[in-house]
mmCIF file of C-alpha atoms and ligand atoms in Angstrom:
data_model
loop_
_atom_site.group_PDB
_atom_site.id
_atom_site.type_symbol
_atom_site.label_atom_id
_atom_site.label_comp_id
_atom_site.label_asym_id
_atom_site.label_seq_id
_atom_site.Cartn_x
_atom_site.Cartn_y
_atom_site.Cartn_z
ATOM 1 C CA MET A 8 -14.597 -14.886 -20.657
ATOM 2 C CA VAL A 9 -17.184 -12.921 -22.654
ATOM 3 C CA ALA A 10 -18.634 -11.559 -19.393
ATOM 4 C CA GLY A 11 -15.165 -10.401 -18.397
ATOM 5 C CA VAL A 12 -14.651 -8.543 -21.663
ATOM 6 C CA VAL A 13 -18.100 -6.967 -21.492
ATOM 7 C CA GLY A 14 -17.468 -5.982 -17.870
ATOM 8 C CA ARG A 15 -14.176 -4.329 -18.771
ATOM 9 C CA LEU A 16 -15.771 -2.548 -21.700
ATOM 10 C CA ALA A 17 -18.658 -1.325 -19.522
ATOM 11 C CA ARG A 18 -16.205 0.002 -16.955
ATOM 12 C CA TRP A 19 -14.172 1.689 -19.639
ATOM 13 C CA VAL A 20 -17.283 3.369 -21.033
ATOM 14 C CA LEU A 21 -18.372 4.448 -17.546
ATOM 15 C CA ASP A 22 -14.941 5.871 -16.810
ATOM 16 C CA PHE A 23 -15.198 8.145 -19.805
ATOM 17 C CA ALA A 24 -18.919 8.877 -19.893
ATOM 18 C CA LEU A 25 -19.374 9.904 -16.246
ATOM 19 C CA PRO A 26 -17.936 13.127 -14.873
ATOM 20 C CA PRO A 27 -15.027 12.567 -12.488
ATOM 21 C CA ARG A 28 -16.031 12.454 -8.847
ATOM 22 C CA CYS A 29 -14.163 13.342 -5.685
ATOM 23 C CA ALA A 30 -12.663 10.178 -4.206
ATOM 24 C CA GLY A 31 -13.558 11.462 -0.747
ATOM 25 C CA CYS A 32 -17.187 12.582 -0.938
ATOM 26 C CA GLY A 33 -18.384 11.879 -4.490
ATOM 27 C CA THR A 34 -19.083 15.453 -5.628
ATOM 28 C CA ILE A 35 -18.191 16.198 -9.257
ATOM 29 C CA VAL A 36 -14.646 17.514 -9.747
ATOM 30 C CA ASP A 37 -12.630 18.774 -12.729
ATOM 31 C CA ASP A 38 -9.810 16.283 -12.495
ATOM 32 C CA VAL A 39 -10.054 12.463 -12.583
ATOM 33 C CA HIS A 40 -8.907 10.504 -9.514
ATOM 34 C CA SER A 41 -8.654 13.580 -7.367
ATOM 35 C CA PHE A 42 -10.349 15.314 -4.440
ATOM 36 C CA CYS A 43 -12.703 18.304 -4.176
ATOM 37 C CA PRO A 44 -11.313 21.420 -2.425
ATOM 38 C CA ASP A 45 -13.108 20.584 0.849
ATOM 39 C CA CYS A 46 -11.774 17.024 1.033
ATOM 40 C CA TRP A 47 -8.340 18.200 -0.119
ATOM 41 C CA LYS A 48 -8.095 20.316 3.031
ATOM 42 C CA GLY A 49 -8.706 17.193 5.132
ATOM 43 C CA VAL A 50 -5.938 15.135 3.524
ATOM 44 C CA GLU A 51 -2.505 15.234 5.132
ATOM 45 C CA PHE A 52 -0.058 14.376 2.328
ATOM 46 C CA LEU A 53 3.174 12.995 3.746
ATOM 47 C CA GLY A 54 5.414 13.633 0.731
ATOM 48 C CA ASP A 55 8.928 12.318 0.237
ATOM 49 C CA GLY A 56 10.685 14.276 2.983
ATOM 50 C CA GLY A 57 11.469 12.799 6.348
ATOM 51 C CA CYS A 58 13.830 9.943 7.165
ATOM 52 C CA LEU A 59 15.493 8.482 4.057
ATOM 53 C CA THR A 60 14.778 4.991 5.372
ATOM 54 C CA CYS A 61 11.421 4.961 7.162
ATOM 55 C CA GLY A 62 9.973 8.194 5.748
ATOM 56 C CA MET A 63 8.812 9.438 9.156
ATOM 57 C CA PRO A 64 9.208 13.162 9.856
ATOM 58 C CA LEU A 65 12.639 13.986 11.282
ATOM 59 C CA GLN A 66 13.216 15.740 14.574
ATOM 60 C CA ALA A 67 15.267 18.938 14.570
ATOM 61 C CA THR A 68 18.290 17.048 15.930
ATOM 62 C CA GLU A 69 18.165 14.303 13.262
ATOM 63 C CA GLN A 70 19.952 14.434 9.913
ATOM 64 C CA ARG A 71 18.834 12.385 6.894
ATOM 65 C CA THR A 72 18.117 9.203 8.831
ATOM 66 C CA CYS A 73 16.092 9.120 12.052
ATOM 67 C CA GLY A 74 17.489 7.874 15.359
ATOM 68 C CA ALA A 75 15.269 4.779 15.375
ATOM 69 C CA CYS A 76 16.491 3.620 11.937
ATOM 70 C CA LEU A 77 20.125 4.290 12.851
ATOM 71 C CA ALA A 78 19.652 2.233 16.025
ATOM 72 C CA ARG A 79 18.012 -0.865 14.601
ATOM 73 C CA GLY A 80 18.570 -0.926 10.801
ATOM 74 C CA PRO A 81 15.081 -1.952 9.615
ATOM 75 C CA ARG A 82 14.576 -4.760 7.102
ATOM 76 C CA ILE A 83 12.673 -2.433 4.819
ATOM 77 C CA ALA A 84 15.227 -0.176 3.154
ATOM 78 C CA ARG A 85 12.740 2.531 2.209
ATOM 79 C CA THR A 86 9.177 3.139 3.444
ATOM 80 C CA ARG A 87 6.834 5.803 2.078
ATOM 81 C CA ALA A 88 3.118 6.495 2.454
ATOM 82 C CA ALA A 89 0.987 8.950 0.483
ATOM 83 C CA VAL A 90 -1.187 10.285 3.300
ATOM 84 C CA ALA A 91 -1.535 10.279 7.079
ATOM 85 C CA TYR A 92 -4.256 7.923 8.290
ATOM 86 C CA GLY A 93 -7.372 9.977 9.053
ATOM 87 C CA ASP A 94 -11.087 10.057 8.242
ATOM 88 C CA LEU A 95 -10.667 10.524 4.511
ATOM 89 C CA ALA A 96 -7.783 8.035 4.169
ATOM 90 C CA ARG A 97 -9.806 5.473 6.118
ATOM 91 C CA GLY A 98 -12.900 6.108 3.990
ATOM 92 C CA LEU A 99 -10.928 5.413 0.833
ATOM 93 C CA ALA A 100 -9.373 2.248 2.270
ATOM 94 C CA ILE A 101 -12.836 0.964 3.238
ATOM 95 C CA ARG A 102 -14.343 1.765 -0.149
ATOM 96 C CA LEU A 103 -11.421 0.056 -1.848
ATOM 97 C CA LYS A 104 -12.457 -3.117 -0.038
ATOM 98 C CA TYR A 105 -16.200 -2.821 -0.407
ATOM 99 C CA GLY A 106 -17.121 -0.132 -2.909
ATOM 100 C CA ARG A 107 -15.873 1.569 -6.073
ATOM 101 C CA LYS A 108 -12.788 -0.596 -6.252
ATOM 102 C CA VAL A 109 -11.148 0.332 -9.531
ATOM 103 C CA ALA A 110 -11.727 4.093 -9.265
ATOM 104 C CA ILE A 111 -10.410 4.152 -5.689
ATOM 105 C CA ALA A 112 -7.371 2.018 -6.597
ATOM 106 C CA ARG A 113 -6.567 4.515 -9.362
ATOM 107 C CA THR A 114 -6.863 7.466 -7.021
ATOM 108 C CA MET A 115 -4.543 5.829 -4.505
ATOM 109 C CA ALA A 116 -2.062 4.862 -7.234
ATOM 110 C CA ARG A 117 -2.015 8.427 -8.516
ATOM 111 C CA TYR A 118 -0.736 9.716 -5.170
ATOM 112 C CA MET A 119 1.479 6.722 -4.408
ATOM 113 C CA ALA A 120 3.264 6.608 -7.790
ATOM 114 C CA PRO A 121 5.621 9.572 -7.128
ATOM 115 C CA LEU A 122 6.797 7.809 -3.957
ATOM 116 C CA VAL A 123 7.910 4.596 -5.655
ATOM 117 C CA GLY A 124 11.724 4.491 -5.612
ATOM 118 C CA GLU A 125 13.916 4.444 -8.719
ATOM 119 C CA GLY A 126 16.179 1.535 -9.650
ATOM 120 C CA ALA A 127 16.524 -1.520 -11.828
ATOM 121 C CA ASP A 128 14.868 -4.910 -11.395
ATOM 122 C CA ARG A 129 11.914 -3.590 -9.424
ATOM 123 C CA LEU A 130 8.905 -5.781 -8.697
ATOM 124 C CA LEU A 131 5.650 -4.597 -7.114
ATOM 125 C CA VAL A 132 4.290 -7.172 -4.659
ATOM 126 C CA PRO A 133 1.054 -6.566 -2.736
ATOM 127 C CA VAL A 134 0.990 -7.544 0.949
ATOM 128 C CA PRO A 135 -1.040 -10.763 0.694
ATOM 129 C CA LEU A 136 -4.277 -11.719 2.409
ATOM 130 C CA HIS A 137 -4.883 -15.195 3.742
ATOM 131 C CA ARG A 138 -6.877 -17.307 1.277
ATOM 132 C CA THR A 139 -9.884 -17.498 3.630
ATOM 133 C CA ARG A 140 -10.087 -13.679 3.534
ATOM 134 C CA LEU A 141 -9.565 -13.757 -0.232
ATOM 135 C CA TRP A 142 -12.477 -16.131 -0.626
ATOM 136 C CA GLY A 143 -14.704 -13.904 1.470
ATOM 137 C CA ARG A 144 -13.836 -10.739 -0.396
ATOM 138 C CA GLY A 145 -12.925 -12.160 -3.792
ATOM 139 C CA PHE A 146 -9.818 -10.008 -4.249
ATOM 140 C CA ASN A 147 -6.876 -8.451 -2.462
ATOM 141 C CA GLN A 148 -7.323 -4.667 -2.343
ATOM 142 C CA SER A 149 -3.564 -4.056 -2.331
ATOM 143 C CA ALA A 150 -3.220 -6.146 -5.505
ATOM 144 C CA LEU A 151 -5.614 -3.759 -7.267
ATOM 145 C CA VAL A 152 -3.464 -0.799 -6.242
ATOM 146 C CA ALA A 153 -0.286 -2.635 -7.313
ATOM 147 C CA ARG A 154 -1.844 -3.292 -10.712
ATOM 148 C CA GLU A 155 -2.683 0.400 -11.170
ATOM 149 C CA LEU A 156 0.826 1.410 -10.094
ATOM 150 C CA SER A 157 2.269 -1.125 -12.507
ATOM 151 C CA ARG A 158 0.277 0.442 -15.357
ATOM 152 C CA ARG A 159 1.260 3.960 -14.395
ATOM 153 C CA LEU A 160 4.970 3.316 -13.863
ATOM 154 C CA GLY A 161 5.661 0.417 -16.207
ATOM 155 C CA ILE A 162 7.042 -1.730 -13.376
ATOM 156 C CA ALA A 163 6.170 -5.428 -13.248
ATOM 157 C CA THR A 164 3.808 -6.648 -10.554
ATOM 158 C CA ASP A 165 3.429 -10.174 -9.208
ATOM 159 C CA PRO A 166 0.360 -10.487 -6.983
ATOM 160 C CA LEU A 167 1.182 -14.120 -6.224
ATOM 161 C CA ALA A 168 4.870 -13.777 -5.361
ATOM 162 C CA LEU A 169 4.130 -13.751 -1.660
ATOM 163 C CA ALA A 170 1.489 -15.882 0.067
ATOM 164 C CA ARG A 171 0.060 -15.707 3.568
ATOM 165 C CA THR A 172 0.266 -19.200 4.980
ATOM 166 C CA ARG A 173 -1.859 -18.608 8.043
ATOM 167 C CA ARG A 174 -4.494 -16.226 9.229
ATOM 168 C CA THR A 175 -3.305 -13.796 11.885
ATOM 169 C CA PRO A 176 -5.483 -12.015 14.469
ATOM 170 C CA PRO A 177 -5.666 -8.189 14.429
ATOM 171 C CA LEU A 178 -2.432 -6.776 15.874
ATOM 172 C CA LYS A 179 -4.121 -3.792 17.477
ATOM 173 C CA GLY A 180 -3.376 -3.512 21.186
ATOM 174 C CA MET A 181 -0.443 -5.948 21.116
ATOM 175 C CA SER A 182 3.065 -5.054 22.244
ATOM 176 C CA PRO A 183 5.763 -4.845 19.538
ATOM 177 C CA LEU A 184 7.145 -8.221 20.644
ATOM 178 C CA GLN A 185 3.704 -9.895 20.571
ATOM 179 C CA ARG A 186 3.132 -8.470 17.103
ATOM 180 C CA ARG A 187 6.419 -9.800 15.798
ATOM 181 C CA LYS A 188 5.672 -13.250 17.228
ATOM 182 C CA THR A 189 2.143 -13.252 15.812
ATOM 183 C CA VAL A 190 3.197 -12.546 12.225
ATOM 184 C CA ALA A 191 6.499 -14.478 12.267
ATOM 185 C CA GLY A 192 6.431 -17.250 9.680
ATOM 186 C CA ALA A 193 3.017 -16.197 8.363
ATOM 187 C CA PHE A 194 4.321 -15.616 4.831
ATOM 188 C CA ARG A 195 5.915 -17.714 2.140
ATOM 189 C CA VAL A 196 7.529 -16.943 -1.226
ATOM 190 C CA ARG A 197 5.881 -19.133 -3.846
ATOM 191 C CA ASP A 198 8.770 -19.157 -6.292
ATOM 192 C CA ARG A 199 12.224 -17.915 -5.291
ATOM 193 C CA ARG A 200 13.129 -17.236 -8.924
ATOM 194 C CA ALA A 201 10.422 -14.558 -9.080
ATOM 195 C CA VAL A 202 12.084 -12.415 -6.390
ATOM 196 C CA ALA A 203 15.771 -13.432 -6.383
ATOM 197 C CA GLY A 204 18.079 -10.456 -6.926
ATOM 198 C CA LYS A 205 15.148 -8.026 -7.266
ATOM 199 C CA THR A 206 14.178 -4.841 -5.479
ATOM 200 C CA VAL A 207 10.781 -5.881 -4.188
ATOM 201 C CA ILE A 208 8.426 -2.974 -3.505
ATOM 202 C CA LEU A 209 5.676 -4.067 -1.137
ATOM 203 C CA ILE A 210 2.312 -2.375 -1.729
ATOM 204 C CA ASP A 211 -0.090 -1.933 1.185
ATOM 205 C CA ASP A 212 -3.252 0.060 1.843
ATOM 206 C CA VAL A 213 -2.796 1.047 5.468
ATOM 207 C CA LEU A 214 0.473 0.908 7.368
ATOM 208 C CA THR A 215 0.044 0.788 11.134
ATOM 209 C CA THR A 216 2.889 -0.702 13.182
ATOM 210 C CA GLY A 217 4.854 -2.130 10.263
ATOM 211 C CA SER A 218 5.111 -5.597 11.878
ATOM 212 C CA THR A 219 3.292 -7.305 9.023
ATOM 213 C CA ALA A 220 5.416 -5.587 6.378
ATOM 214 C CA GLU A 221 8.592 -6.434 8.320
ATOM 215 C CA ALA A 222 7.581 -10.110 8.379
ATOM 216 C CA CYS A 223 6.983 -9.956 4.605
ATOM 217 C CA ALA A 224 10.398 -8.338 4.139
ATOM 218 C CA ARG A 225 12.145 -10.983 6.204
ATOM 219 C CA THR A 226 10.555 -13.748 4.099
ATOM 220 C CA LEU A 227 11.467 -11.993 0.836
ATOM 221 C CA LYS A 228 15.073 -11.420 1.902
ATOM 222 C CA ARG A 229 15.444 -15.068 2.890
ATOM 223 C CA ALA A 230 14.167 -16.031 -0.551
ATOM 224 C CA GLY A 231 16.909 -13.939 -2.166
ATOM 225 C CA ALA A 232 15.355 -10.498 -2.740
ATOM 226 C CA ALA A 233 18.195 -7.953 -3.011
ATOM 227 C CA ARG A 234 16.252 -5.154 -1.329
ATOM 228 C CA VAL A 235 12.760 -4.614 0.046
ATOM 229 C CA GLU A 236 10.916 -1.299 -0.004
ATOM 230 C CA LEU A 237 7.333 -0.414 0.914
ATOM 231 C CA VAL A 238 4.833 2.081 -0.469
ATOM 232 C CA SER A 239 1.506 2.393 1.319
ATOM 233 C CA TRP A 240 -1.582 4.509 0.707
ATOM 234 C CA ALA A 241 -1.975 5.657 4.319
ATOM 235 C CA ARG A 242 0.102 5.491 7.439
ATOM 236 C CA VAL A 243 -0.743 5.975 11.075
ATOM 237 C CA VAL A 244 1.200 9.046 12.201
ATOM 238 C CA LYS A 245 0.869 10.754 15.569
ATOM 239 C CA PRO A 246 -0.268 14.382 15.142
ATOM 240 C CA SER A 247 2.911 15.493 16.934
ATOM 241 C CA GLN A 248 4.973 13.789 14.198
ATOM 242 C CA LEU A 249 3.448 15.753 11.352
ATOM 243 C CA MET A 250 5.469 18.594 9.873
ATOM 244 C CA ARG A 251 3.442 21.772 9.785
HETATM 245 ZN ZN1 ZN B 314 -14.834 15.697 -1.673
HETATM 246 ZN ZN1 ZN B 315 13.743 6.329 10.068
#
């Protein structure tokens, strides 16, 4: 208890006493939770354009919703990511897990906050880790980002609303069908009352195929969530999909 208070105080003092550093390379910058000019050039911000539903860049022939979303009506009503997955985005995601956790979570939250959708009854829910991973790492990195977003936006967060009931292998290299089967039934809502009727905004660090988030959304909808959205720090985007 006392250690916790002292720790928080020490962090608070450090936050104010030390000059702000670039979240990418650590050089001193003018602005807190930002990037130096060199790193800034290497970040591909995705913004809030693109498909109204999935947030992916639209083709010239597509209107406000992309062809893929029109065809299959995804479970996640609105998906946004702050940056395209690249060297710098990956570096931040790794350091969020193993390094300067709070500072990195704040930097991510700063760029994710403008992408969180408006509306009533919103609840921020981090994509959960399995408890064996939690024990190894001691915390869920997405929960730290959700907490920072909650502070910034004044939206409630519930890091325990969703639980991962089994450990799933990495989905990399699997077909879409294999991925769906692998993550199906891997999540559980702890208390239906916490999500019933709410717009649940899932918070993730890196969005790759979306299979995991879709499985979370299916579980939340079954438990009574009115709508599920997703805001991620980074997202894997093919270079050809980027708007330039
Ligand atoms: Zn830098
Ligand atoms: Zn779409």
